[in-house]
Amino acid sequence: MIVARELPVHPQASFFGAGPYPARRAAIAAAAVLAGFVLTAIWSAPFVDSVIGDSVANGLLGYDAKATPIGGVLAGTLFAFVSGLAGSFTACNIAAFGAVAPLVGGQAGEKRRFATTLKPLGWIAAGMLTVSVVYGVIVALVGTRMPQFSTAQTTRLSPRSVQSMIAFGVVGLVFLLLGLIALGLLRGPGFLRRHPAAPLVLMGALIGGFLIGRPYPLFRIMFRSAAEQHNVLYGAAAFALQSVGNIVVMAVLFLILTHATGGRVQRWLAAKPARIATVTGAALLVGGTFTLLYWDVRVLGRLGIIWFPMISW
């Protein structure tokens, strides 16, 4: 008797455009971009930053995170992790959830042990921590001469606003390119195909790059503490823990979808392998569109330089 063996769907191959692709991939891409645009228009920074972010940070720390000075290195490292966790749903971190789709898609078609599913998270962490640690060291060395401390205005834009636009603009563009590659609308670079872990490391590096332009108030408190201490170990640790806090919710969501659903999500994806490309590409395009529009277009609209639709709530 011949036993048919279900072959695993290789997550990185599908992720970087090896297919199979959905039949209406251009329409899917357009719908994802439209969803990113709508999300940009209705996004409420005060609600996410203050109502959610401040409440989480104050509850976990046990004091007013904005009003209480950071008292030393140990308090600073704790503050870094908690403020990173509290900022999970801020506009400067929301694109990180685009990584959930390729992570879950990577588990389709085969049964994985819990320890095995931690490996892709490890690759994301490797890329993320490389960027955040290096940036933390730079902040500790350069100190308050960093652009984030400048309030000079140039055509209504401060240096820190320009830095945010550049940093998140690059991140948004790369997420958009990855989404188009996932859907097969663009051909992925050859080296990314030859190195299966490269897509996850790249996404991790992008998530680490969020810190380069992040204006989140609680992050800026931690940023100032690291800059004023001039302690490279503290700077590296604080920025690393900030990034770890940023992906905790994303990682838990991935593990829940992988292990707490009885395999239903994986079976649904594996039933029609093109679904992996669809979900992955759409998630990355939504995240990329939102990041690019919010930080490079809506910011200009808020300053009155251009018009951009915004719903206040």
C-alpha atoms as one frame of an Amber mdcrd trajectory, in Angstrom:
protein
   0.000   0.000   0.000   1.290   3.433  -0.921   0.973   6.046   1.807   0.702
   9.615   0.600   2.866  11.947   2.637   1.844  15.577   2.925   4.810  17.731
   2.030   5.393  20.795   4.178   4.878  24.153   2.619   8.158  26.022   2.793
   7.329  29.395   4.352  10.247  31.362   3.012   9.835  30.061  -0.529   6.199
  31.151  -0.661   6.987  34.331   1.193   9.544  35.417  -1.362   7.516  34.800
  -4.440   7.968  31.135  -5.273   4.198  30.648  -5.274   1.653  29.279  -5.630
  -0.115  32.574  -6.123  -3.778  33.593  -5.848  -5.632  34.066  -9.111  -6.441
  37.743  -8.524  -3.230  38.908  -6.924  -3.372  42.431  -8.386  -6.856  42.907
  -6.932  -5.674  41.567  -3.569  -2.756  43.997  -3.586  -5.056  46.913  -4.419
  -7.485  45.945  -1.641  -4.634  45.674   0.881  -3.272  49.097  -0.079  -6.777
  50.567   0.227  -7.127  48.990   3.679  -3.813  50.560   4.697  -5.036  53.948
   3.463  -8.303  53.672   5.413  -6.405  52.650   8.551  -4.181  55.716   8.146
  -7.180  58.034   7.836  -9.025  56.707  10.902  -6.001  56.172  13.169  -6.224
  57.959  16.525  -2.775  58.554  18.000  -4.120  60.103  21.251  -6.252  57.025
  21.944  -3.517  54.501  21.170  -0.638  56.411  22.753  -2.392  57.741  25.845
  -5.502  55.691  26.590  -3.867  52.345  25.790  -0.128  52.989  26.033  -0.052
  55.153  29.158  -2.613  52.979  30.952  -0.607  49.807  30.317   2.690  51.410
  31.342   1.253  52.999  34.495  -0.421  49.752  35.508   2.685  47.600  35.030
   5.108  50.065  36.614   2.803  51.068  39.447   3.369  54.793  38.979   2.819
  57.594  36.461   5.318  56.689  33.745   5.417  60.179  32.256   5.613  62.148
  35.495   8.125  60.019  37.414  11.839  60.393  36.558  13.802  57.240  35.759
  15.881  56.493  38.842  18.978  54.700  37.649  20.053  51.966  35.264  17.926
  49.121  36.672  14.804  51.271  36.703  15.664  52.398  33.184  15.938  48.877
  31.802  12.590  47.931  33.359  11.055  51.122  31.978  12.462  50.298  28.537
  10.761  46.892  28.383   7.454  48.073  29.845   7.256  51.137  27.590   8.048
  48.918  24.600   5.222  46.561  25.565   2.870  49.487  26.210   3.677  50.851
  22.755   2.793  47.637  20.923  -0.209  49.191  19.185   1.242  52.625  18.448
   1.564  53.862  14.875   5.336  53.404  15.041   5.000  49.692  15.852   1.781
  48.467  14.271   3.575  47.256  11.127   5.308  44.623  13.281   2.057  42.657
  13.246   2.561  42.177   9.512   5.136  39.551  10.492   2.452  37.332  12.039
   1.149  36.173   8.654   4.452  34.826   7.267   5.227  33.265  10.650   1.913
  31.405  10.786   2.122  30.567   7.083   5.482  28.965   7.755   3.799  26.386
   9.980   1.239  25.312   7.356   1.286  21.748   6.117   3.274  20.205   8.964
   2.955  19.603  12.675   5.508  21.503  14.728   6.651  21.162  18.303   6.519
  24.237  20.491  10.311  24.580  20.648  10.549  24.371  16.858   8.131  27.250
  16.372  10.394  29.465  18.469  13.105  29.275  15.796  11.514  31.758  13.355
  10.952  34.139  16.262  14.651  33.772  17.004  15.557  34.857  13.471  13.324
  37.913  13.783  14.907  38.714  17.145  18.395  38.374  15.641  17.730  41.027
  13.009  15.831  43.241  15.419  18.380  43.164  18.240  21.286  43.804  15.894
  19.746  47.118  14.847  18.403  48.172  18.246  21.609  47.354  20.150  23.798
  49.228  17.657  21.456  52.223  17.770  21.407  52.145  21.564  25.204  52.274
  21.648  25.197  55.210  19.207  22.690  57.087  21.373  24.820  56.510  24.474
  27.942  57.763  22.689  26.447  60.767  20.895  24.142  61.746  23.743  21.873
  64.758  23.517  23.394  65.823  20.216  21.096  63.317  18.503  18.507  64.876
  16.131  15.683  63.788  18.460  16.715  66.516  20.906  16.656  69.313  18.338
  13.610  71.561  18.223  14.818  73.748  15.334  12.147  74.243  12.682  12.806
  73.932   8.948   9.707  74.596   6.816   7.582  73.563   9.817   9.503  70.295
  10.228  11.937  69.701  13.086  15.029  67.494  12.594  13.414  64.718  14.624
  10.312  64.886  12.394  12.495  64.607   9.307  14.330  61.650  10.835  11.009
  59.938  11.594   9.829  60.491   8.034  13.019  59.023   6.582  13.186  56.040
   8.948   9.545  55.018   8.676   9.420  55.883   4.989  12.174  53.359   4.310
  10.494  50.747   6.525   7.154  51.277   4.801   8.660  50.985   1.324  10.474
  47.755   2.194   7.298  46.251   3.659   5.466  47.187   0.454   8.146  45.540
  -1.675   8.030  42.392   0.456   4.261  42.272   0.099   4.471  42.545  -3.688
   7.143  39.837  -3.757   4.983  37.582  -1.574   2.106  37.915  -4.045   4.396
  37.249  -6.997   3.955  40.725  -8.456   7.691  41.376  -8.090  10.623  39.000
  -8.296  12.575  38.660  -5.061  16.373  39.123  -4.890  18.283  35.912  -5.444
  20.206  35.943  -2.172  16.966  36.020  -0.193  15.867  32.841  -1.926  19.172
  31.111  -1.234  19.054  31.893   2.489  15.747  30.668   3.986  16.093  32.681
   7.196  16.858  35.959   5.405  13.214  37.148   5.132  12.691  36.817   8.872
  16.015  38.472   9.703  15.113  41.328   7.353  11.729  41.817   8.996  13.426
  41.789  12.378  15.869  44.467  11.230  12.946  46.606  10.061  11.234  46.221
  13.438  14.468  47.217  15.156  14.608  50.201  12.825  11.343  51.511  14.300
  13.425  52.924  17.163  15.458  55.142  14.842  12.556  57.481  14.163  10.150
  56.692  16.985   8.473  59.776  18.537   6.367  57.826  21.082   6.451  59.919
  24.314   7.372  57.031  26.644  10.145  55.961  24.284  11.526  59.490  24.250
  11.754  59.420  28.056  13.814  56.237  27.849  15.793  57.688  24.942  16.752
  60.769  26.969  17.762  58.622  29.929  20.109  56.539  27.757  21.532  59.626
  26.048  22.243  61.427  29.314  23.832  58.400  31.007  26.514  57.949  28.301
  26.691  54.276  29.346  26.959  52.080  26.244  25.915  48.921  28.110  22.835
  50.653  29.460  22.063  52.119  26.045  22.387  48.737  24.346  20.296  46.950
  26.997  17.580  49.607  27.125  17.101  49.728  23.359  17.204  45.927  23.113
  14.525  45.566  25.809  12.417  48.265  24.153  12.437  46.200  20.942  11.693
  42.969  22.811   8.719  44.661  24.453   7.540  45.789  21.025   7.187  42.218
  19.720   5.867  40.398  22.804   2.210  40.755  21.790   3.019  39.831  18.182
   4.946  36.733  19.318   2.158  35.626  21.672  -0.411  36.072  18.891   1.721
  33.914  16.581   2.059  31.162  19.205  -1.680  31.231  19.932  -2.581  30.921
  16.252  -0.061  28.111  15.858  -0.676  26.037  18.984  -3.962  27.060  20.599
  -6.260  26.583  17.610  -5.867  22.834  17.288  -4.086  23.207  13.960  -7.139
  24.732  12.285  -5.260  27.779  11.001  -2.463  25.659   9.528  -4.927  23.257
   7.908  -6.877  26.159   6.417  -3.701  27.614   4.919  -2.418  24.257   3.679
  -5.757  23.335   2.060  -5.081  25.934  -0.636  -1.367  26.827  -0.585  -2.052
  30.079  -2.456  -3.658  31.314   0.757  -0.199  31.602   2.319   0.888  34.077
  -0.354  -2.452  35.890  -0.091  -2.406  36.343   3.686   1.319  37.127   3.820
   1.262  39.605   0.959  -1.895  41.350   2.146  -0.605  41.730   5.715   2.706
  43.198   4.579   1.015  45.559   2.122  -1.422  46.848   4.749   1.425  47.419
   7.214   3.675  48.998   4.609   0.980  51.295   3.230  -0.018  52.464   6.696
   3.582  53.081   7.779   4.457  55.027   4.629   1.273  57.106   4.496   1.062
  57.811   8.212   4.649  58.943   8.667   5.357  60.547   5.291   1.981  61.871
   4.124  -0.422  62.249   7.046   2.284  64.077   9.027   2.428  66.707   6.281
  -1.351  66.921   6.326  -1.387  67.486  10.081   1.092  70.341   9.647  -1.072
  71.925   6.944   1.559  71.472   4.240  -0.725  69.223   2.164  -4.269  67.909
   2.500  -4.853  64.388   3.772  -8.160  62.937   5.040  -8.126  62.422   8.812
 -10.947  61.371  11.128 -10.529  62.678  14.666 -11.901  60.631  17.566
